[in-house]
Each structure stands twice: as structure tokens, then as C-alpha cells.
Coordinates of C-alpha atoms in Angstrom, one line a residue:
M4 CA 3.9 -16.8 -10.3
D5 CA 5.4 -14.5 -13.0
Y6 CA 6.6 -11.3 -11.7
S7 CA 7.6 -9.7 -14.7
R8 CA 4.3 -8.2 -15.4
F9 CA 4.6 -6.3 -11.7
L10 CA 8.3 -4.9 -12.7
S11 CA 8.5 -1.2 -13.9
K12 CA 10.8 -0.7 -17.0
I13 CA 13.7 1.0 -14.7
S14 CA 13.5 -2.0 -12.1
A15 CA 13.6 -4.6 -15.0
A16 CA 16.6 -2.9 -16.5
R17 CA 18.8 -2.2 -13.3
Q18 CA 21.9 -4.8 -12.9
S19 CA 23.1 -6.1 -9.9
N20 CA 26.7 -4.4 -9.0
P21 CA 29.5 -7.0 -9.0
L22 CA 31.2 -4.9 -6.9
R23 CA 29.2 -5.1 -3.8
L24 CA 30.2 -7.4 -0.9
T25 CA 27.4 -10.2 -0.7
N26 CA 26.9 -12.1 2.6
E27 CA 28.3 -15.2 0.9
L28 CA 31.6 -13.7 0.3
A29 CA 31.7 -12.0 4.1
K30 CA 31.6 -15.6 5.4
M31 CA 34.7 -16.3 3.4
M32 CA 36.6 -13.3 4.1
S33 CA 38.9 -14.4 6.9
S34 CA 40.5 -17.1 4.5
L35 CA 40.6 -14.7 1.3
I36 CA 43.6 -12.7 0.2
M37 CA 41.7 -9.5 -0.2
L38 CA 43.0 -7.6 -3.6
G39 CA 39.8 -6.8 -4.8
G40 CA 37.3 -4.3 -4.0
G41 CA 37.7 -1.0 -2.4
M42 CA 37.0 -1.5 1.4
P43 CA 39.3 0.5 3.8
N44 CA 41.4 -0.9 6.2
A45 CA 39.8 -1.4 9.3
D46 CA 43.2 -1.1 11.4
Y47 CA 43.0 2.8 10.5
F48 CA 39.2 3.4 11.7
P49 CA 39.3 6.2 14.6
I50 CA 36.7 4.2 17.2
K51 CA 38.0 1.2 18.8
T52 CA 35.1 0.1 21.2
A53 CA 31.5 1.3 22.6
S54 CA 29.6 0.7 25.5
I55 CA 25.8 1.5 25.6
T56 CA 23.9 1.5 28.9
L57 CA 20.4 0.3 28.4
V58 CA 17.6 1.8 30.6
D59 CA 17.6 -1.2 33.0
G60 CA 21.1 -0.5 33.7
T61 CA 22.8 -3.6 32.1
T62 CA 25.2 -2.7 29.1
I63 CA 25.9 -3.8 25.7
E64 CA 29.6 -4.2 24.8
I65 CA 30.8 -3.8 21.2
G66 CA 34.7 -4.7 21.3
E67 CA 37.7 -4.2 19.0
E68 CA 36.9 -7.0 16.4
L69 CA 32.9 -6.5 16.4
M70 CA 33.6 -2.7 15.8
K71 CA 35.9 -3.4 12.9
I72 CA 33.0 -5.2 11.5
A73 CA 30.5 -2.5 12.7
L74 CA 32.4 0.2 10.9
Q75 CA 33.0 -1.3 7.6
Y76 CA 30.9 -1.7 4.7
G77 CA 28.3 -4.5 4.6
A78 CA 26.2 -6.7 2.5
S79 CA 23.4 -4.5 0.6
E80 CA 20.7 -6.9 1.9
G81 CA 21.9 -6.4 5.6
I82 CA 24.2 -8.3 7.5
Q83 CA 23.6 -12.1 7.6
E84 CA 23.1 -12.4 11.6
L85 CA 20.5 -9.7 11.7
V86 CA 18.7 -11.3 8.7
S87 CA 18.7 -14.5 9.9
W88 CA 17.3 -13.2 13.1
L89 CA 14.5 -11.1 11.7
E90 CA 13.6 -14.5 9.6
D91 CA 13.0 -16.1 12.8
L92 CA 11.1 -13.7 14.0
Q93 CA 8.8 -13.6 11.0
M94 CA 8.5 -17.2 11.1
K95 CA 7.2 -16.9 14.9
I96 CA 4.6 -14.2 14.1
H97 CA 3.5 -14.7 11.0
D98 CA 4.5 -18.3 9.7
P99 CA 4.4 -17.4 6.1
P100 CA 3.3 -20.1 3.8
T101 CA 6.0 -19.2 1.4
A102 CA 8.9 -19.8 3.5
K103 CA 9.5 -23.2 2.2
Y104 CA 9.0 -22.3 -1.2
A105 CA 11.6 -22.3 -4.1
P106 CA 12.7 -19.1 -4.5
E107 CA 11.5 -18.8 -8.2
N108 CA 8.2 -19.6 -6.7
G109 CA 8.1 -16.7 -4.5
Q110 CA 10.0 -18.1 -1.4
M111 CA 9.9 -15.5 1.5
K112 CA 13.0 -13.3 1.5
I113 CA 14.2 -10.6 3.7
C114 CA 16.2 -7.3 3.3
I115 CA 17.1 -4.4 5.7
T116 CA 16.6 -1.2 4.6
V117 CA 17.3 2.3 5.7
G118 CA 13.9 2.4 7.8
S119 CA 10.4 1.3 6.4
Q120 CA 9.9 4.5 4.4
D121 CA 13.0 3.7 2.3
G122 CA 11.9 0.1 1.5
L123 CA 8.6 1.4 0.7
S124 CA 10.2 3.9 -1.5
K125 CA 12.0 1.0 -3.3
V126 CA 9.2 -1.0 -3.5
F127 CA 7.3 1.8 -5.6
D128 CA 10.4 2.1 -7.7
M129 CA 10.2 -1.4 -8.5
L130 CA 6.5 -1.6 -9.3
I131 CA 5.4 1.5 -11.1
N132 CA 5.6 2.5 -14.6
P133 CA 3.7 6.1 -15.6
G134 CA 0.3 5.5 -16.2
D135 CA -0.1 2.3 -14.0
N136 CA -3.1 1.8 -11.8
I137 CA -2.7 1.4 -8.1
L138 CA -5.0 1.0 -5.5
I139 CA -4.9 2.8 -1.7
D140 CA -7.3 3.4 1.0
E141 CA -8.3 6.9 1.7
P142 CA -6.8 8.9 3.9
N143 CA -3.4 7.9 3.7
F144 CA 0.2 8.8 5.1
T145 CA 1.4 12.1 3.7
G146 CA 4.8 10.5 2.8
T147 CA 3.1 7.8 0.9
L148 CA 0.9 10.1 -1.2
I149 CA 4.2 12.6 -1.7
G150 CA 6.2 9.7 -2.8
L151 CA 3.5 8.4 -5.2
R152 CA 2.3 11.6 -7.1
P153 CA 5.8 12.3 -8.9
L154 CA 5.5 8.8 -10.3
D155 CA 2.6 9.8 -12.8
C156 CA 0.5 6.7 -11.9
N157 CA -3.1 6.7 -11.3
I158 CA -3.9 6.5 -7.6
I159 CA -7.5 5.1 -7.3
S160 CA -8.9 5.7 -3.7
I161 CA -10.7 2.5 -1.9
P162 CA -13.4 3.5 0.5
S163 CA -12.5 2.7 4.5
D164 CA -13.9 3.1 7.5
E165 CA -12.6 2.5 11.0
N166 CA -12.0 -1.2 10.1
G167 CA -9.9 -0.4 7.1
I168 CA -10.5 -1.0 3.6
I169 CA -14.4 -2.0 2.8
P170 CA -14.1 -5.2 0.5
K171 CA -17.4 -4.6 -1.3
S172 CA -16.0 -1.1 -2.3
L173 CA -12.9 -2.8 -3.5
K174 CA -14.8 -5.2 -5.4
D175 CA -16.8 -2.7 -7.3
I176 CA -13.9 -1.0 -8.5
L177 CA -12.2 -3.9 -9.7
L178 CA -15.2 -4.7 -11.6
R179 CA -13.9 -2.2 -14.2
W180 CA -11.5 -4.5 -15.4
R181 CA -12.2 -7.9 -17.3
P182 CA -10.9 -11.0 -15.4
G183 CA -10.0 -12.5 -18.7
N184 CA -7.1 -9.6 -19.2
I185 CA -5.7 -9.9 -15.8
H186 CA -2.5 -12.1 -16.5
K187 CA -1.5 -10.4 -19.8
L188 CA 2.0 -8.6 -19.6
N189 CA 0.5 -5.3 -20.8
S190 CA -2.6 -5.7 -18.6
K191 CA -3.6 -2.4 -17.0
T192 CA -5.6 -3.9 -14.3
P193 CA -3.9 -2.7 -10.8
K194 CA -0.5 -3.9 -10.1
F195 CA -0.7 -3.7 -6.2
L196 CA -2.9 -2.3 -3.6
Y197 CA -1.1 -0.2 -0.5
T198 CA -2.6 -0.2 2.8
V199 CA -1.5 0.3 6.5
P200 CA -3.4 -2.4 8.1
N201 CA -3.0 -1.8 11.7
G202 CA -3.4 1.8 13.4
G203 CA -3.5 3.5 10.0
N204 CA -1.8 6.8 9.7
P205 CA -4.0 9.1 10.0
S206 CA -7.2 7.4 10.3
G207 CA -6.2 4.8 13.3
S208 CA -8.1 2.2 11.3
S209 CA -7.2 -1.4 11.7
L210 CA -8.0 -4.4 9.0
T211 CA -10.1 -7.1 10.8
A212 CA -9.0 -10.8 9.8
E213 CA -12.2 -11.4 7.8
R214 CA -11.6 -8.4 5.6
K215 CA -8.2 -9.4 5.0
K216 CA -9.0 -12.8 4.0
E217 CA -11.7 -11.0 1.5
I218 CA -9.1 -8.8 0.1
Y219 CA -6.5 -11.6 -0.1
Q220 CA -9.0 -13.5 -2.2
L221 CA -9.7 -10.6 -4.7
A222 CA -5.8 -10.0 -4.9
K223 CA -5.8 -13.7 -6.4
E224 CA -9.0 -13.3 -8.5
Y225 CA -7.4 -9.7 -10.1
N226 CA -3.8 -10.7 -10.0
F227 CA -2.6 -7.5 -7.8
L228 CA 0.0 -7.5 -5.3
I229 CA -0.6 -6.4 -1.7
I230 CA 1.9 -3.9 0.0
E231 CA 1.3 -4.4 3.9
D232 CA 2.9 -1.4 5.2
D233 CA 2.7 -2.4 9.2
P234 CA 4.8 0.1 11.2
Y235 CA 2.2 -0.3 14.2
Y236 CA 2.1 -4.1 14.1
F237 CA 3.4 -4.1 17.4
L238 CA 1.3 -1.3 18.6
Q239 CA -1.9 -3.3 18.6
F240 CA -3.9 -2.5 21.7
D241 CA -5.9 -5.8 22.0
K242 CA -3.7 -8.9 23.1
T243 CA -4.8 -10.8 20.5
K244 CA -3.1 -9.5 17.0
A245 CA -4.9 -9.6 14.1
P246 CA -3.1 -12.2 11.3
S247 CA -1.1 -10.4 8.8
F248 CA -1.6 -10.5 4.9
L249 CA 2.0 -12.1 5.0
S250 CA 0.5 -15.2 7.2
L251 CA -2.2 -15.5 4.7
D252 CA 0.2 -15.5 1.4
V253 CA -0.2 -18.8 -0.4
D254 CA 0.9 -17.3 -4.0
G255 CA 3.8 -15.0 -3.0
R256 CA 1.9 -11.9 -3.7
V257 CA 2.3 -10.0 -0.5
I258 CA 5.3 -7.2 0.1
R259 CA 5.5 -6.5 4.1
C260 CA 7.3 -3.5 5.4
D261 CA 8.3 -3.6 9.1
S262 CA 10.1 -0.8 11.4
F263 CA 11.4 -0.6 14.5
S264 CA 11.0 3.3 14.7
K265 CA 8.0 2.8 17.3
V266 CA 9.4 0.3 19.5
I267 CA 13.2 0.7 19.8
S268 CA 14.3 3.8 18.3
S269 CA 13.0 5.9 15.3
G270 CA 16.8 7.2 14.8
F271 CA 18.2 4.0 14.1
R272 CA 16.7 4.2 10.7
I273 CA 16.6 0.2 10.4
G274 CA 13.3 -1.2 8.6
F275 CA 13.1 -4.4 6.7
V276 CA 11.0 -5.6 4.0
T277 CA 9.6 -9.1 3.7
G278 CA 8.6 -10.7 0.0
P279 CA 8.8 -13.1 -2.5
A280 CA 12.8 -13.7 -3.6
P281 CA 12.3 -12.3 -6.9
L282 CA 11.2 -9.0 -5.9
I283 CA 13.1 -8.7 -2.8
D284 CA 16.4 -9.4 -5.0
K285 CA 15.5 -6.3 -7.1
I286 CA 15.2 -4.2 -3.6
I287 CA 18.8 -5.2 -3.1
V288 CA 20.1 -4.3 -6.6
H289 CA 18.4 -1.0 -6.1
T290 CA 20.2 -0.5 -2.5
Q291 CA 23.6 -1.3 -4.2
V292 CA 23.3 1.7 -6.7
S293 CA 21.5 4.2 -4.1
T294 CA 21.9 3.8 -0.5
M295 CA 24.5 0.8 -0.7
Q296 CA 23.7 -0.4 2.7
T297 CA 21.9 0.3 6.0
S298 CA 24.5 1.8 8.5
T299 CA 26.6 -1.5 9.9
F300 CA 26.8 0.2 13.1
M301 CA 23.3 0.5 13.6
Q302 CA 22.8 -3.1 12.4
V303 CA 25.3 -4.6 14.9
L304 CA 24.0 -2.2 17.9
L305 CA 20.3 -3.7 17.2
L306 CA 21.8 -7.1 16.8
Q307 CA 23.5 -7.0 20.1
L308 CA 20.3 -5.7 21.4
L309 CA 18.0 -8.3 20.1
N310 CA 20.5 -11.2 21.2
K311 CA 20.3 -9.9 24.6
W312 CA 16.8 -9.9 25.1
G313 CA 16.2 -13.0 23.0
Q314 CA 13.0 -13.4 20.8
R315 CA 10.8 -13.5 23.9
G316 CA 12.5 -10.5 25.6
F317 CA 11.9 -8.3 22.6
L318 CA 8.3 -9.3 22.0
D319 CA 7.8 -8.7 25.8
H320 CA 9.3 -5.3 25.3
A321 CA 7.1 -4.4 22.5
D322 CA 3.9 -5.4 24.6
R323 CA 5.4 -2.9 27.3
V324 CA 5.3 -0.4 24.7
A325 CA 2.0 -0.9 23.4
T326 CA 0.5 -0.9 27.0
L327 CA 2.1 2.5 27.7
Y328 CA 0.6 3.7 24.2
R329 CA -2.9 2.4 24.9
K330 CA -2.7 4.4 28.3
Q331 CA -1.8 7.4 26.3
R332 CA -4.7 6.7 23.7
D333 CA -7.1 6.7 26.6
A334 CA -5.7 9.9 28.2
L335 CA -6.8 11.5 24.6
L336 CA -10.1 9.8 24.4
A337 CA -11.0 10.9 27.8
A338 CA -10.0 14.5 26.8
A339 CA -12.0 14.4 23.6
D340 CA -15.1 13.2 25.4
K341 CA -14.7 16.2 28.0
W342 CA -14.3 18.9 25.3
L343 CA -15.3 17.8 22.0
K344 CA -18.5 16.0 22.4
G345 CA -21.2 17.6 20.3
L346 CA -18.1 19.7 18.1
A347 CA -16.6 16.5 16.7
E348 CA -16.5 12.8 15.7
W349 CA -14.0 10.3 16.2
Y350 CA -13.9 6.6 16.7
T351 CA -11.5 4.3 19.2
P352 CA -8.2 3.3 17.4
K353 CA -7.6 -0.4 18.0
A354 CA -3.7 0.2 17.3
G355 CA -1.0 3.0 16.2
L356 CA -0.7 6.7 17.4
F357 CA -3.5 8.7 16.0
L358 CA -6.9 9.9 16.6
W359 CA -8.7 10.9 13.2
I360 CA -11.3 13.7 14.1
K361 CA -14.2 15.0 11.9
I362 CA -15.2 18.7 13.2
K363 CA -18.6 19.5 12.7
G364 CA -20.0 22.6 11.1
I365 CA -16.3 23.4 9.3
S366 CA -16.0 22.1 5.7
D367 CA -12.4 22.6 5.6
T368 CA -10.0 22.7 8.8
H369 CA -6.7 23.8 6.9
E370 CA -6.7 27.4 8.0
M371 CA -8.1 27.0 11.2
I372 CA -5.2 24.3 12.1
T373 CA -2.4 25.7 10.7
K374 CA -2.7 29.1 11.8
K375 CA -5.5 29.8 14.3
A376 CA -4.6 26.8 16.4
L377 CA -1.1 27.2 16.3
E378 CA -1.7 30.9 17.8
K379 CA -3.3 29.2 20.5
G380 CA -0.4 27.0 21.0
V381 CA -1.7 23.8 19.8
V382 CA -0.1 21.8 17.1
L383 CA -2.7 19.5 15.1
I384 CA -2.4 18.3 11.5
P385 CA -5.5 19.3 8.9
G386 CA -6.9 16.4 7.0
R387 CA -6.1 18.0 3.6
G388 CA -2.4 16.5 3.4
F389 CA -3.8 12.9 3.9
M390 CA -6.1 13.1 0.7
I391 CA -5.1 11.7 -3.0
D392 CA -6.2 15.3 -3.8
S393 CA -4.7 17.4 -1.4
S394 CA -6.3 20.8 -2.7
K395 CA -10.1 19.7 -1.9
P396 CA -11.3 20.9 1.6
S397 CA -11.3 18.4 4.4
P398 CA -13.4 18.6 7.9
Y399 CA -10.8 16.3 9.7
I400 CA -7.8 17.0 11.9
R401 CA -5.3 14.1 12.9
A402 CA -4.1 14.3 16.6
S403 CA -1.5 12.2 18.0
F404 CA -1.0 10.8 21.4
S405 CA 2.5 9.5 21.3
F406 CA 4.1 12.7 22.7
A407 CA 1.9 14.9 25.0
S408 CA 1.4 14.5 28.7
P409 CA -2.5 13.9 29.9
D410 CA -2.4 17.4 31.1
Q411 CA -1.2 18.8 27.9
M412 CA -3.8 16.7 26.0
N413 CA -6.6 18.2 28.2
Q414 CA -5.4 21.7 27.5
G415 CA -5.0 21.2 23.8
F416 CA -8.4 19.8 23.3
Q417 CA -10.0 22.8 25.4
R418 CA -8.4 25.0 23.0
L419 CA -9.5 23.5 20.3
A420 CA -13.1 23.3 21.6
E421 CA -13.1 27.3 22.1
L422 CA -11.7 27.6 18.5
I423 CA -14.2 25.4 16.8
R424 CA -17.0 27.5 18.6
E425 CA -15.4 30.5 17.5
E426 CA -15.3 29.7 14.1
T427 CA -18.9 28.3 13.9
K428 CA -20.6 31.0 15.7

């Protein structure tokens, strides 16, 4: 697959920093006389050891030698042991067809980023030139939209429902372009489709397996990439998880963003990007000249935790977290049924942290939510900000079931119901 058509001018011109430490060099350091580079002497770092207590009472120990590694510069792609652990995890969960390809043919590769959002920002930088056409479903995450708007690309909205992007609608939009032009270097056919396939933020929608297959076939036919931003993958509430785009990727056209924020810690700021080697290498080069690396200390801490649990232990932990959030979702749905029936519409999210609610009789919820709901002591998010054109009115609101207690959910929706009645008198 020729990836040159997809690269932005900035990414194509960016060169690797020869002074950055690589995992290959890191493996050799104990046998080398280090007169190059600018690494500080680890003997002068003020922190010696650390002991972290887990919720089950057991501990993770970071001894003196490991602490020297944790406080030092690391490879821009992430420390090798953690990258290898994540490669094994992706093989277990997704079994990507590209795993055994040659690197130039799109072999699966992973790099670690400062949270999934950092990885996503670098993916956009790598792919988008001004005037490029890109495809996204609407509504969409505010962070994504805010990141895209200044890049001066043409954001094309794809209709969706509770089961995610509607393939027929996507096909109808793609018919604007001639199939004969799709492989040309300067073709203006869309470069990529961006979607959150499970528990979309804010909609709570989740793509079905059948729709993913249809969408992937369209990606093959029209030669666009798929950015699979999946921070809620482990927060799917059905026991059988839907197959990922990565698991379907026979061409090397899927870039997948994963996160530990929802199942381990949002403050760790560790995410990882999986995709074809030629594109992941470009993200690594960007990291070399921007954040340089994800915190080595946090990578070491996460690796120690994952090694302590093992792969099965991590997956069991993720399942327990999903079970807890499912109970939270059910509590919010019960509160909605009690207070909002007849006043609003919604569907049951199968993953994620959000309920997307359409208020009846109100064309725009912005002022009602940002001012009047807040005066009643309830924090919700109006729908406008999740739209490509955030100036247009929206009758929607987003409610999160991640943090509030069932009693607070009940009180919050009772107050919301009172407010809707006041607004629709």
C-alpha cells in the first residue's frame, strides 16, 4: 500500500532526530561507553525507590536500579518491555491480519503516547493538509472537533444512529468521487474516516460487526484510512465484544487509538497507537520533536502493574470495571424512566459513559443547560459543542453516568424535568 498519498506536507518533511534514544540503543547501553547524547547522570536523581499500594493491599516495588531507568530519558516509541506487552495484548484481543506483514506493507506496529488524545492529535497532524476531505460521524467528541477545525480541512458529516455510522449514508456520500481517481497522489477523495466505534462520546452509539465490515469494504473501494478511536473498548456492557476494525484490517489501512484512562487511571496519561509501520514511524518522529516521550516513570509503573496482573488479570480487572459502569448506566436509565418520560427521548448505550438525550419541545438546550440547570445545581453538557457547526441550535444534552451516585442521578433528573416543564410552558 502506498502511504505517501495520505501524508501531510509537514509530516512528509519531518526528519528523525538522530540524538533521540532508541530501544535498540537502550538494549546496548550497559556495554557502551556513553560519551554521546545529553542524558543526565542517574546517580544524581533525588528519588531512590518507591512502593505503591494497590486497592487489594498488595504492593508494587520500584527498586534503586529500576528507579534509575524510570527517571531517565526513554525511547520516543515507548519502553520496549511495555511496547512488547501491548503487542501481545493486541494479538490476544484483535489478532490483526497485518501482524506478520513486512513493515513496508503495513505491518502492525505500536507506539506509546501521552494519552490517547496526544496520539490522535499526532495522527491528524500526520494526515491532514489544508483543504483535505475527511469523514466523521456526528455528533462527535468536542476534543476531536476542536482539534480538527484549525487544520482547515473539509469535515464531512456522516449520519449515524444508535448502531453508529450508517453504511448506506456513507456510500451515498462517497458517490461524489469517481472510483478511477481514488489512487491518484493528489486525489481529493477523503483521506480518512474517524469514528469512536464503542460507546461514542457523546452519543453512546456502538457500531455493529456487520456495519464495520461494510464500512471497511467501502474504505477498500475508495482507498481511505480508518481512524479507530476506541477509549471505551473495555467498557462494553455485553459479554461478547464486537470485533474491531483492526481485526478486519487486511490492507494496513486502520490506525487504532487505545487508552488506559477509563480502566486504570486518567492521570497516568498513557495511551498507545496501533497501525501500519510506515505511519506509526511518522508519529514517533513527531514525538521526537514535541513531547519527546511519554513519562518513563509512568510507563515503568504501568508495566509493573501489568506484569503483576498478567494479561488475564488485566482483562479480568477491565471486566470488573465494565460491570460497575453497567450498574451506573442502569441507575441513570432508571432515573430517566422515572422523571423524563414524555419530556425527552434516548436509547440505551451498550458501552461507554454517556447518555445522549433529545429534549422535546426545545430547539436549543444551550442556555437552559449552561445557565438555568446550573442554577438548580445540575451539571449537564448541551449538544451544540458536539456538532461540526457548533453555532447551530441543538435539542440534545449529554449526561454522564460515571461519577454521580444513583441518588444524585435521581435528584439531577428530577430537577431537569422541572426545568424542561418550565421552559416548555
